[in-house]
Amino acid sequence: MKQWTGSLIVGAIVMTLLLGGQTGRAAVMDPTINSRAAIVIDEQTGQILAAKDRNERLPIASISKLLVVYLVEQKIANKTLSLQEKVPIDPKVAQLSTSPELTNVPLSAGRQYTIAELLADALLPSGNAAAVALGEAVTGSVPATNSAMTRLLRRWGIHSPRLVSPAGLRNGDMGELRDPKQPDTAENKLSVTELAVVSRHLLEDYPAVRDITRRAQLTTTGVNGEPYSIVNTNLLTKHRSGKYTFTGVKTGSSPSIGGNFVGETRLAGRRVITVVLGSGGYRDQHTRFDETIHMLDQVAAKLRPVRSGKRGPVVYLQQANTSLGQVRTQYRHQPTFFVARRHPQPVVTGKLHVKSSRLLPLRADQTIGWTTLTTASAQFVDGHPQVEVVSEQKVGQASWVTQMWRKLFGNH
């Protein structure tokens, strides 16, 4: 969401753009599934389409790795880390990678691995040691990684999270890397709503992550540098002939809750994020995916995306050389919301925020500011979406006489 420096709120210009001429309700669906908690959101707007127990914090297991990946991508974007940079493996991390009870790609303390290799190992087969190694490459230690992940969540408005492992393991499963101040049963917990926020930030800020998460399998390197084939634990990446094509994102499993899954696919042409927690048993490889598809089918049957008109609010600028100082505007991108199939509903714009008090002269398609959008009863995971507002026309400066007149008598 863009924030303009020195923005000026010029007034609450409220308007209604009727979509189809009727008023309806956009209630959040309650999906009929057996998962402990679940959610579906529109990725672009953050609109919640369906949800079950969306605020209960539950063990998220290996979905925690998305936070480590975000920290790595930040470093790459800041050019303080590169995909081809090689990092050594701590002997304790190498030992963790050989645990027969954990999902892993074996790592060796005797060689170095590229960041690209570790990202693939952490995201596809859910290598726990690879995620820990990535965290140490970014922060230097497991405790520092946990702290960095916590700060990231707080920045996104997620407060007081409980995090004990970069990989999402229970504290007792971290071996020599466990936190002695935490019980062995402690594990990372977030709600499905919070996981939707995390996934949305990762996919919007670093879309190249999909180049890994959409793959059904990859070849990386083993302990001696030999080719090592890895398979994506997200089984939905293999079923591209179905009605949904998934481009991510991450699975997770915990003995305390069972199977978890965060997915990304398209619904009616819109990118959506799905989250299910507590779906099936710990070793169950299918229920979480079946429930995800079932939930998407329910949303598709009851909701449809509706685009508003492109015309934005009329802006009054005292210095404009147009009639009454009015400037016609458009939205940079047409706002789209999901609505009940039989009940189209209005989209309401809130206050218009102008980028600067010195805009004139304006070019056609020049950014004026932004406006916050909402529907009558839609709910969002991360605040109401904002849309950039641009000038529909070229606008010059009014004469000093006109400006003085408007200053004295208003826009008459």
Tab-separated table of C-alpha atoms in Angstrom:
chain	number	residue	atom	x	y	z
A	1	MET	CA	0.000	0.000	0.000
A	2	LYS	CA	1.596	3.271	-1.067
A	3	GLN	CA	1.828	6.171	1.307
A	4	TRP	CA	2.560	9.566	-0.224
A	5	THR	CA	4.987	11.850	1.567
A	6	GLY	CA	3.392	15.117	2.548
A	7	SER	CA	-0.035	13.936	1.439
A	8	LEU	CA	-2.959	16.284	1.838
A	9	ILE	CA	-6.486	15.088	2.560
A	10	VAL	CA	-8.606	17.389	0.465
A	11	GLY	CA	-11.986	16.160	1.615
A	12	ALA	CA	-14.262	13.218	2.007
A	13	ILE	CA	-15.549	12.683	-1.510
A	14	VAL	CA	-17.990	9.807	-1.164
A	15	MET	CA	-19.567	8.319	-4.237
A	16	THR	CA	-21.382	5.118	-5.125
A	17	LEU	CA	-20.617	3.143	-8.265
A	18	LEU	CA	-23.479	0.703	-8.761
A	19	LEU	CA	-22.367	-2.648	-10.100
A	20	GLY	CA	-25.363	-4.066	-11.869
A	21	GLY	CA	-27.895	-1.692	-10.354
A	22	GLN	CA	-28.720	-3.673	-7.209
A	23	THR	CA	-27.556	-3.584	-3.626
A	24	GLY	CA	-26.572	-6.838	-1.919
A	25	ARG	CA	-24.357	-8.159	0.790
A	26	ALA	CA	-20.831	-9.554	0.592
A	27	ALA	CA	-20.819	-11.810	3.620
A	28	VAL	CA	-17.730	-13.861	4.404
A	29	MET	CA	-18.596	-17.457	3.615
A	30	ASP	CA	-18.303	-20.160	6.272
A	31	PRO	CA	-16.882	-23.100	4.301
A	32	THR	CA	-18.066	-26.614	5.043
A	33	ILE	CA	-14.764	-28.388	5.688
A	34	ASN	CA	-13.256	-30.422	8.519
A	35	SER	CA	-10.048	-28.407	8.935
A	36	ARG	CA	-9.616	-26.706	12.305
A	37	ALA	CA	-9.315	-23.309	10.593
A	38	ALA	CA	-9.290	-22.019	7.031
A	39	ILE	CA	-9.415	-18.879	4.893
A	40	VAL	CA	-9.543	-17.780	1.246
A	41	ILE	CA	-8.582	-14.219	0.294
A	42	ASP	CA	-8.318	-12.210	-2.897
A	43	GLU	CA	-4.587	-11.621	-3.162
A	44	GLN	CA	-4.724	-8.142	-4.697
A	45	THR	CA	-7.300	-6.564	-2.404
A	46	GLY	CA	-6.992	-8.758	0.694
A	47	GLN	CA	-10.764	-9.311	0.675
A	48	ILE	CA	-11.782	-12.312	2.770
A	49	LEU	CA	-13.937	-14.626	0.666
A	50	ALA	CA	-14.369	-17.523	3.078
A	51	ALA	CA	-13.168	-18.225	6.604
A	52	LYS	CA	-13.481	-20.665	9.479
A	53	ASP	CA	-12.095	-19.865	12.944
A	54	ARG	CA	-9.919	-17.250	11.311
A	55	ASN	CA	-8.518	-15.664	14.478
A	56	GLU	CA	-7.519	-18.734	16.497
A	57	ARG	CA	-3.767	-19.175	16.691
A	58	LEU	CA	-2.725	-22.737	15.898
A	59	PRO	CA	0.586	-24.532	15.249
A	60	ILE	CA	1.775	-23.595	11.775
A	61	ALA	CA	4.739	-25.997	11.538
A	62	SER	CA	6.794	-25.672	8.334
A	63	ILE	CA	4.720	-22.803	6.970
A	64	SER	CA	7.038	-20.809	9.272
A	65	LYS	CA	9.682	-21.168	6.549
A	66	LEU	CA	7.896	-18.478	4.524
A	67	LEU	CA	9.098	-15.927	7.081
A	68	VAL	CA	12.707	-17.064	6.711
A	69	VAL	CA	12.357	-16.910	2.926
A	70	TYR	CA	11.058	-13.330	3.207
A	71	LEU	CA	14.102	-12.337	5.292
A	72	VAL	CA	16.394	-13.884	2.675
A	73	GLU	CA	14.592	-12.140	-0.208
A	74	GLN	CA	14.927	-8.830	1.639
A	75	LYS	CA	18.691	-9.273	1.783
A	76	ILE	CA	18.818	-10.193	-1.896
A	77	ALA	CA	16.744	-7.128	-2.825
A	78	ASN	CA	19.068	-4.952	-0.727
A	79	LYS	CA	22.065	-6.524	-2.532
A	80	THR	CA	23.608	-7.675	0.753
A	81	LEU	CA	23.093	-11.301	-0.278
A	82	SER	CA	22.922	-13.124	-3.599
A	83	LEU	CA	21.399	-16.371	-4.787
A	84	GLN	CA	24.832	-17.715	-5.722
A	85	GLU	CA	26.499	-16.747	-2.457
A	86	LYS	CA	27.809	-19.806	-0.648
A	87	VAL	CA	27.247	-20.296	3.057
A	88	PRO	CA	28.884	-22.784	5.444
A	89	ILE	CA	26.772	-25.232	7.411
A	90	ASP	CA	27.002	-25.239	11.192
A	91	PRO	CA	27.754	-28.783	12.471
A	92	LYS	CA	24.626	-28.569	14.663
A	93	VAL	CA	22.559	-27.745	11.576
A	94	ALA	CA	24.174	-30.613	9.659
A	95	GLN	CA	23.276	-32.954	12.512
A	96	LEU	CA	19.677	-31.696	12.453
A	97	SER	CA	19.509	-32.497	8.730
A	98	THR	CA	20.099	-36.205	9.361
A	99	SER	CA	17.284	-36.677	11.891
A	100	PRO	CA	15.132	-39.562	10.621
A	101	GLU	CA	12.007	-38.097	12.242
A	102	LEU	CA	12.143	-34.799	10.316
A	103	THR	CA	11.663	-33.805	6.696
A	104	ASN	CA	15.070	-32.823	5.424
A	105	VAL	CA	17.635	-32.630	2.680
A	106	PRO	CA	20.919	-33.954	4.128
A	107	LEU	CA	23.480	-31.202	4.559
A	108	SER	CA	27.197	-31.505	5.201
A	109	ALA	CA	29.293	-29.308	7.478
A	110	GLY	CA	32.203	-30.107	5.182
A	111	ARG	CA	30.931	-28.085	2.217
A	112	GLN	CA	29.141	-24.852	1.404
A	113	TYR	CA	25.730	-24.436	-0.221
A	114	THR	CA	24.378	-21.601	-2.325
A	115	ILE	CA	21.440	-19.560	-1.118
A	116	ALA	CA	19.525	-20.776	-4.189
A	117	GLU	CA	20.086	-24.417	-3.186
A	118	LEU	CA	18.972	-23.817	0.387
A	119	LEU	CA	15.850	-21.934	-0.733
A	120	ALA	CA	14.824	-24.849	-2.949
A	121	ASP	CA	15.590	-27.340	-0.165
A	122	ALA	CA	13.507	-25.376	2.355
A	123	LEU	CA	10.520	-24.636	0.112
A	124	LEU	CA	9.979	-27.827	-1.883
A	125	PRO	CA	10.763	-30.869	0.331
A	126	SER	CA	10.460	-28.649	3.429
A	127	GLY	CA	14.039	-29.156	4.548
A	128	ASN	CA	14.157	-28.046	8.175
A	129	ALA	CA	17.939	-27.767	8.398
A	130	ALA	CA	18.026	-25.752	5.168
A	131	ALA	CA	15.601	-23.207	6.682
A	132	VAL	CA	17.740	-22.948	9.825
A	133	ALA	CA	20.865	-22.472	7.676
A	134	LEU	CA	19.153	-19.710	5.688
A	135	GLY	CA	18.182	-17.957	8.897
A	136	GLU	CA	21.745	-18.139	10.193
A	137	ALA	CA	23.026	-16.776	6.868
A	138	VAL	CA	20.802	-13.729	7.333
A	139	THR	CA	20.980	-13.143	11.092
A	140	GLY	CA	23.854	-15.222	12.453
A	141	SER	CA	21.969	-17.497	14.866
A	142	VAL	CA	18.679	-19.245	15.585
A	143	PRO	CA	17.643	-16.819	18.368
A	144	ALA	CA	18.439	-13.855	16.102
A	145	THR	CA	16.357	-15.403	13.318
A	146	ASN	CA	13.393	-15.887	15.647
A	147	SER	CA	13.699	-12.247	16.693
A	148	ALA	CA	13.914	-11.048	13.067
A	149	MET	CA	10.816	-13.087	12.167
A	150	THR	CA	8.967	-11.595	15.132
A	151	ARG	CA	9.899	-8.037	14.093
A	152	LEU	CA	8.688	-8.759	10.579
A	153	LEU	CA	5.305	-9.891	11.864
A	154	ARG	CA	4.971	-6.851	14.096
A	155	ARG	CA	5.680	-4.606	11.123
A	156	TRP	CA	2.694	-6.204	9.398
A	157	GLY	CA	0.453	-5.578	12.381
A	158	ILE	CA	0.737	-9.083	13.850
A	159	HIS	CA	1.461	-8.614	17.539
A	160	SER	CA	2.737	-10.952	20.267
A	161	PRO	CA	3.450	-13.896	17.963
A	162	ARG	CA	4.822	-17.089	19.475
A	163	LEU	CA	7.927	-18.225	17.542
A	164	VAL	CA	10.531	-20.730	18.693
A	165	SER	CA	11.967	-22.179	15.465
A	166	PRO	CA	12.875	-20.799	12.012
A	167	ALA	CA	11.915	-24.175	10.534
A	168	GLY	CA	8.616	-24.456	12.398
A	169	LEU	CA	9.748	-27.428	14.463
A	170	ARG	CA	8.701	-27.987	18.028
A	171	ASN	CA	11.372	-26.665	20.343
A	172	GLY	CA	12.344	-30.159	21.502
A	173	ASP	CA	12.915	-31.265	17.892
A	174	MET	CA	15.579	-28.585	17.363
A	175	GLY	CA	18.222	-30.787	19.011
A	176	GLU	CA	21.255	-28.819	20.157
A	177	LEU	CA	19.649	-25.680	18.714
A	178	ARG	CA	16.627	-25.795	21.042
A	179	ASP	CA	15.773	-22.796	23.222
A	180	PRO	CA	16.513	-23.811	26.836
A	181	LYS	CA	14.066	-21.187	28.081
A	182	GLN	CA	11.118	-22.773	26.269
A	183	PRO	CA	9.370	-26.109	26.918
A	184	ASP	CA	10.064	-28.850	24.399
A	185	THR	CA	6.413	-28.770	23.312
A	186	ALA	CA	6.522	-25.071	22.356
A	187	GLU	CA	5.942	-24.392	18.648
A	188	ASN	CA	5.187	-21.531	16.301
A	189	LYS	CA	1.555	-20.416	16.296
A	190	LEU	CA	-0.375	-18.011	14.062
A	191	SER	CA	-3.956	-17.744	12.801
A	192	VAL	CA	-5.047	-18.433	9.231
A	193	THR	CA	-5.690	-14.706	8.831
A	194	GLU	CA	-2.149	-13.905	9.917
A	195	LEU	CA	-0.752	-16.551	7.570
A	196	ALA	CA	-2.745	-15.019	4.713
A	197	VAL	CA	-1.096	-11.674	5.498
A	198	VAL	CA	2.368	-13.283	5.568
A	199	SER	CA	1.804	-15.089	2.264
A	200	ARG	CA	0.365	-12.006	0.598
A	201	HIS	CA	3.401	-9.919	1.536
A	202	LEU	CA	5.825	-12.572	0.325
A	203	LEU	CA	4.118	-13.141	-3.021
A	204	GLU	CA	3.500	-9.460	-3.744
A	205	ASP	CA	6.897	-8.199	-2.596
A	206	TYR	CA	8.982	-11.059	-4.045
A	207	PRO	CA	6.992	-12.694	-6.874
A	208	ALA	CA	10.085	-14.584	-8.087
A	209	VAL	CA	9.520	-16.996	-5.185
A	210	ARG	CA	6.902	-18.604	-7.427
A	211	ASP	CA	9.717	-19.770	-9.714
A	212	ILE	CA	10.509	-22.260	-6.952
A	213	THR	CA	7.139	-22.953	-5.333
A	214	ARG	CA	5.354	-23.769	-8.612
A	215	ARG	CA	7.812	-26.574	-9.399
A	216	ALA	CA	6.816	-30.176	-8.761
A	217	GLN	CA	10.468	-31.161	-8.430
A	218	LEU	CA	13.981	-29.803	-8.829
A	219	THR	CA	17.557	-31.029	-8.775
A	220	THR	CA	19.855	-29.575	-6.153
A	221	THR	CA	23.089	-31.034	-4.655
A	222	GLY	CA	23.714	-33.645	-1.998
A	223	VAL	CA	26.262	-33.841	0.815
A	224	ASN	CA	29.154	-34.460	-1.605
A	225	GLY	CA	27.992	-32.038	-4.288
A	226	GLU	CA	26.350	-34.759	-6.376
A	227	PRO	CA	22.964	-34.104	-8.083
A	228	TYR	CA	20.153	-34.593	-5.595
A	229	SER	CA	16.511	-34.714	-6.681
A	230	ILE	CA	13.944	-32.990	-4.456
A	231	VAL	CA	10.135	-33.231	-4.697
A	232	ASN	CA	7.589	-30.585	-3.747
A	233	THR	CA	5.435	-31.597	-0.769
A	234	ASN	CA	2.646	-29.522	-2.355
A	235	LEU	CA	0.958	-32.263	-4.361
A	236	LEU	CA	-1.281	-29.745	-6.134
A	237	THR	CA	1.662	-28.556	-8.253
A	238	LYS	CA	1.509	-31.923	-10.027
A	239	HIS	CA	-2.171	-31.745	-11.038
A	240	ARG	CA	-2.139	-29.007	-13.649
A	241	SER	CA	-4.927	-30.614	-15.676
A	242	GLY	CA	-7.477	-29.866	-12.947
A	243	LYS	CA	-9.653	-26.777	-12.614
A	244	TYR	CA	-7.067	-24.958	-10.445
A	245	THR	CA	-3.397	-24.418	-11.233
A	246	PHE	CA	-1.372	-23.857	-8.079
A	247	THR	CA	1.777	-21.751	-8.025
A	248	GLY	CA	2.558	-22.338	-4.351
A	249	VAL	CA	3.022	-22.012	-1.601
A	250	LYS	CA	3.952	-24.216	1.403
A	251	THR	CA	2.906	-27.253	3.380
A	252	GLY	CA	3.427	-28.023	7.057
A	253	SER	CA	2.670	-30.851	9.469
A	254	SER	CA	2.684	-31.069	13.232
A	255	PRO	CA	1.823	-33.998	15.536
A	256	SER	CA	-0.274	-31.579	17.589
A	257	ILE	CA	-2.561	-30.445	14.742
A	258	GLY	CA	-1.993	-32.540	11.610
A	259	GLY	CA	-1.660	-31.181	8.093
A	260	ASN	CA	-1.394	-27.507	7.099
A	261	PHE	CA	-1.265	-25.857	3.686
A	262	VAL	CA	-0.969	-22.397	2.176
A	263	GLY	CA	-1.803	-22.309	-1.521
A	264	GLU	CA	-1.959	-19.810	-4.340
A	265	THR	CA	-4.117	-20.306	-7.406
A	266	ARG	CA	-6.614	-18.461	-9.609
A	267	LEU	CA	-10.357	-18.274	-9.068
A	268	ALA	CA	-12.444	-16.660	-11.812
A	269	GLY	CA	-9.257	-15.129	-13.179
A	270	ARG	CA	-8.215	-13.632	-9.817
A	271	ARG	CA	-5.232	-14.717	-7.774
A	272	VAL	CA	-6.370	-16.062	-4.420
A	273	ILE	CA	-4.524	-17.337	-1.357
A	274	THR	CA	-5.857	-20.308	0.579
A	275	VAL	CA	-4.882	-21.453	4.079
A	276	VAL	CA	-5.981	-24.578	5.938
A	277	LEU	CA	-4.694	-25.578	9.388
A	278	GLY	CA	-5.359	-28.851	11.158
A	279	SER	CA	-6.484	-30.857	8.152
A	280	GLY	CA	-6.176	-34.635	8.435
A	281	GLY	CA	-3.565	-36.495	10.454
A	282	TYR	CA	0.149	-35.809	10.911
A	283	ARG	CA	1.207	-38.262	8.188
A	284	ASP	CA	-1.799	-37.567	5.962
A	285	GLN	CA	-0.603	-36.417	2.550
A	286	HIS	CA	-3.943	-35.728	0.873
A	287	THR	CA	-6.691	-34.325	3.119
A	288	ARG	CA	-5.319	-30.767	3.284
A	289	PHE	CA	-5.326	-30.570	-0.509
A	290	ASP	CA	-8.766	-32.143	-0.876
A	291	GLU	CA	-10.179	-29.670	1.645
A	292	THR	CA	-8.536	-26.758	-0.155
A	293	ILE	CA	-10.161	-27.754	-3.462
A	294	HIS	CA	-13.512	-28.322	-1.759
A	295	MET	CA	-13.341	-24.872	-0.163
A	296	LEU	CA	-12.486	-23.214	-3.487
A	297	ASP	CA	-15.410	-24.982	-5.167
A	298	GLN	CA	-17.767	-23.582	-2.528
A	299	VAL	CA	-16.470	-20.048	-3.044
A	300	ALA	CA	-16.736	-20.366	-6.828
A	301	ALA	CA	-20.360	-21.528	-6.521
A	302	LYS	CA	-21.469	-18.569	-4.396
A	303	LEU	CA	-19.248	-15.601	-5.271
A	304	ARG	CA	-18.069	-13.868	-8.405
A	305	PRO	CA	-15.676	-10.979	-9.040
A	306	VAL	CA	-17.225	-7.700	-10.215
A	307	ARG	CA	-15.228	-4.782	-11.574
A	308	SER	CA	-16.266	-1.231	-10.846
A	309	GLY	CA	-16.216	1.495	-13.445
A	310	LYS	CA	-12.846	3.074	-14.152
A	311	ARG	CA	-14.055	6.613	-13.423
A	312	GLY	CA	-12.750	7.996	-10.142
A	313	PRO	CA	-13.966	10.858	-7.942
A	314	VAL	CA	-14.144	14.432	-9.229
A	315	VAL	CA	-11.390	16.517	-7.619
A	316	TYR	CA	-11.677	20.246	-6.953
A	317	LEU	CA	-8.453	22.226	-7.402
A	318	GLN	CA	-8.760	25.951	-6.878
A	319	GLN	CA	-5.876	26.666	-9.246
A	320	ALA	CA	-7.166	24.495	-12.128
A	321	ASN	CA	-8.193	26.169	-15.390
A	322	THR	CA	-11.178	23.841	-15.825
A	323	SER	CA	-14.829	24.750	-15.292
A	324	LEU	CA	-15.453	25.165	-11.559
A	325	GLY	CA	-11.902	23.940	-10.934
A	326	GLN	CA	-13.012	20.340	-11.313
A	327	VAL	CA	-10.645	17.630	-12.510
A	328	ARG	CA	-12.024	14.332	-13.778
A	329	THR	CA	-10.076	11.283	-12.617
A	330	GLN	CA	-9.732	7.573	-13.262
A	331	TYR	CA	-8.481	4.663	-11.197
A	332	ARG	CA	-5.113	3.394	-12.340
A	333	HIS	CA	-6.519	-0.135	-12.040
A	334	GLN	CA	-10.210	-0.910	-12.018
A	335	PRO	CA	-11.210	-2.049	-8.508
A	336	THR	CA	-12.551	-5.593	-8.349
A	337	PHE	CA	-14.434	-7.214	-5.484
A	338	PHE	CA	-16.092	-10.576	-5.014
A	339	VAL	CA	-19.839	-10.336	-4.479
A	340	ALA	CA	-22.672	-12.826	-4.026
A	341	ARG	CA	-23.659	-14.188	-7.424
A	342	ARG	CA	-27.253	-12.928	-7.270
A	343	HIS	CA	-26.594	-9.674	-5.452
A	344	PRO	CA	-24.216	-7.198	-7.059
A	345	GLN	CA	-23.420	-4.361	-4.694
A	346	PRO	CA	-21.975	-0.868	-4.684
A	347	VAL	CA	-18.356	0.044	-4.219
A	348	VAL	CA	-17.815	3.096	-2.032
A	349	THR	CA	-14.713	5.255	-2.139
A	350	GLY	CA	-13.561	6.925	1.056
A	351	LYS	CA	-11.448	10.020	1.466
A	352	LEU	CA	-9.315	11.074	-1.463
A	353	HIS	CA	-5.700	11.740	-0.495
A	354	VAL	CA	-3.812	14.041	-2.851
A	355	LYS	CA	-0.145	13.333	-3.501
A	356	SER	CA	0.932	16.976	-3.298
A	357	SER	CA	-0.543	20.446	-2.926
A	358	ARG	CA	1.411	21.481	-6.050
A	359	LEU	CA	0.110	19.325	-8.850
A	360	LEU	CA	-0.503	21.734	-11.714
A	361	PRO	CA	-0.027	21.558	-14.605
A	362	LEU	CA	-1.322	18.005	-14.926
A	363	ARG	CA	-0.622	15.593	-17.735
A	364	ALA	CA	-3.279	13.091	-18.763
A	365	ASP	CA	-2.755	9.902	-16.745
A	366	GLN	CA	-0.675	11.752	-14.141
A	367	THR	CA	-0.998	10.479	-10.576
A	368	ILE	CA	-3.047	12.745	-8.336
A	369	GLY	CA	-3.178	10.580	-5.226
A	370	TRP	CA	-5.000	7.544	-3.926
A	371	THR	CA	-8.323	6.565	-2.462
A	372	THR	CA	-9.367	3.828	-0.069
A	373	LEU	CA	-12.024	1.442	-1.328
A	374	THR	CA	-14.537	-0.740	0.442
A	375	THR	CA	-17.732	-2.596	-0.236
A	376	ALA	CA	-20.794	-2.402	1.992
A	377	SER	CA	-19.903	-5.387	4.145
A	378	ALA	CA	-16.682	-6.873	2.762
A	379	GLN	CA	-13.877	-7.640	5.201
A	380	PHE	CA	-10.146	-7.511	4.576
A	381	VAL	CA	-7.112	-9.137	6.167
A	382	ASP	CA	-4.767	-6.173	5.968
A	383	GLY	CA	-6.802	-2.966	5.899
A	384	HIS	CA	-8.936	-1.619	3.075
A	385	PRO	CA	-7.329	-1.676	-0.385
A	386	GLN	CA	-6.042	1.544	-1.869
A	387	VAL	CA	-6.207	2.477	-5.537
A	388	GLU	CA	-4.095	5.053	-7.320
A	389	VAL	CA	-6.078	7.947	-8.818
A	390	VAL	CA	-4.877	9.611	-12.045
A	391	SER	CA	-5.987	12.650	-14.027
A	392	GLU	CA	-8.261	11.883	-16.947
A	393	GLN	CA	-7.222	15.053	-18.799
A	394	LYS	CA	-4.549	17.653	-19.212
A	395	VAL	CA	-5.119	20.496	-16.777
A	396	GLY	CA	-3.364	23.845	-16.739
A	397	GLN	CA	-3.123	26.690	-14.253
A	398	ALA	CA	-6.061	29.077	-13.983
A	399	SER	CA	-5.487	32.815	-14.325
A	400	TRP	CA	-4.752	34.788	-11.167
A	401	VAL	CA	-8.157	36.480	-11.515
A	402	THR	CA	-9.966	33.125	-11.511
A	403	GLN	CA	-7.890	31.886	-8.603
A	404	MET	CA	-8.624	35.021	-6.588
A	405	TRP	CA	-12.344	34.760	-7.358
A	406	ARG	CA	-12.424	31.132	-6.187
A	407	LYS	CA	-10.470	32.004	-3.095
A	408	LEU	CA	-13.014	34.650	-2.193
A	409	PHE	CA	-16.244	33.039	-3.317
A	410	GLY	CA	-15.477	29.322	-3.718
A	411	ASN	CA	-15.722	27.247	-6.909
A	412	HIS	CA	-18.576	29.174	-8.547
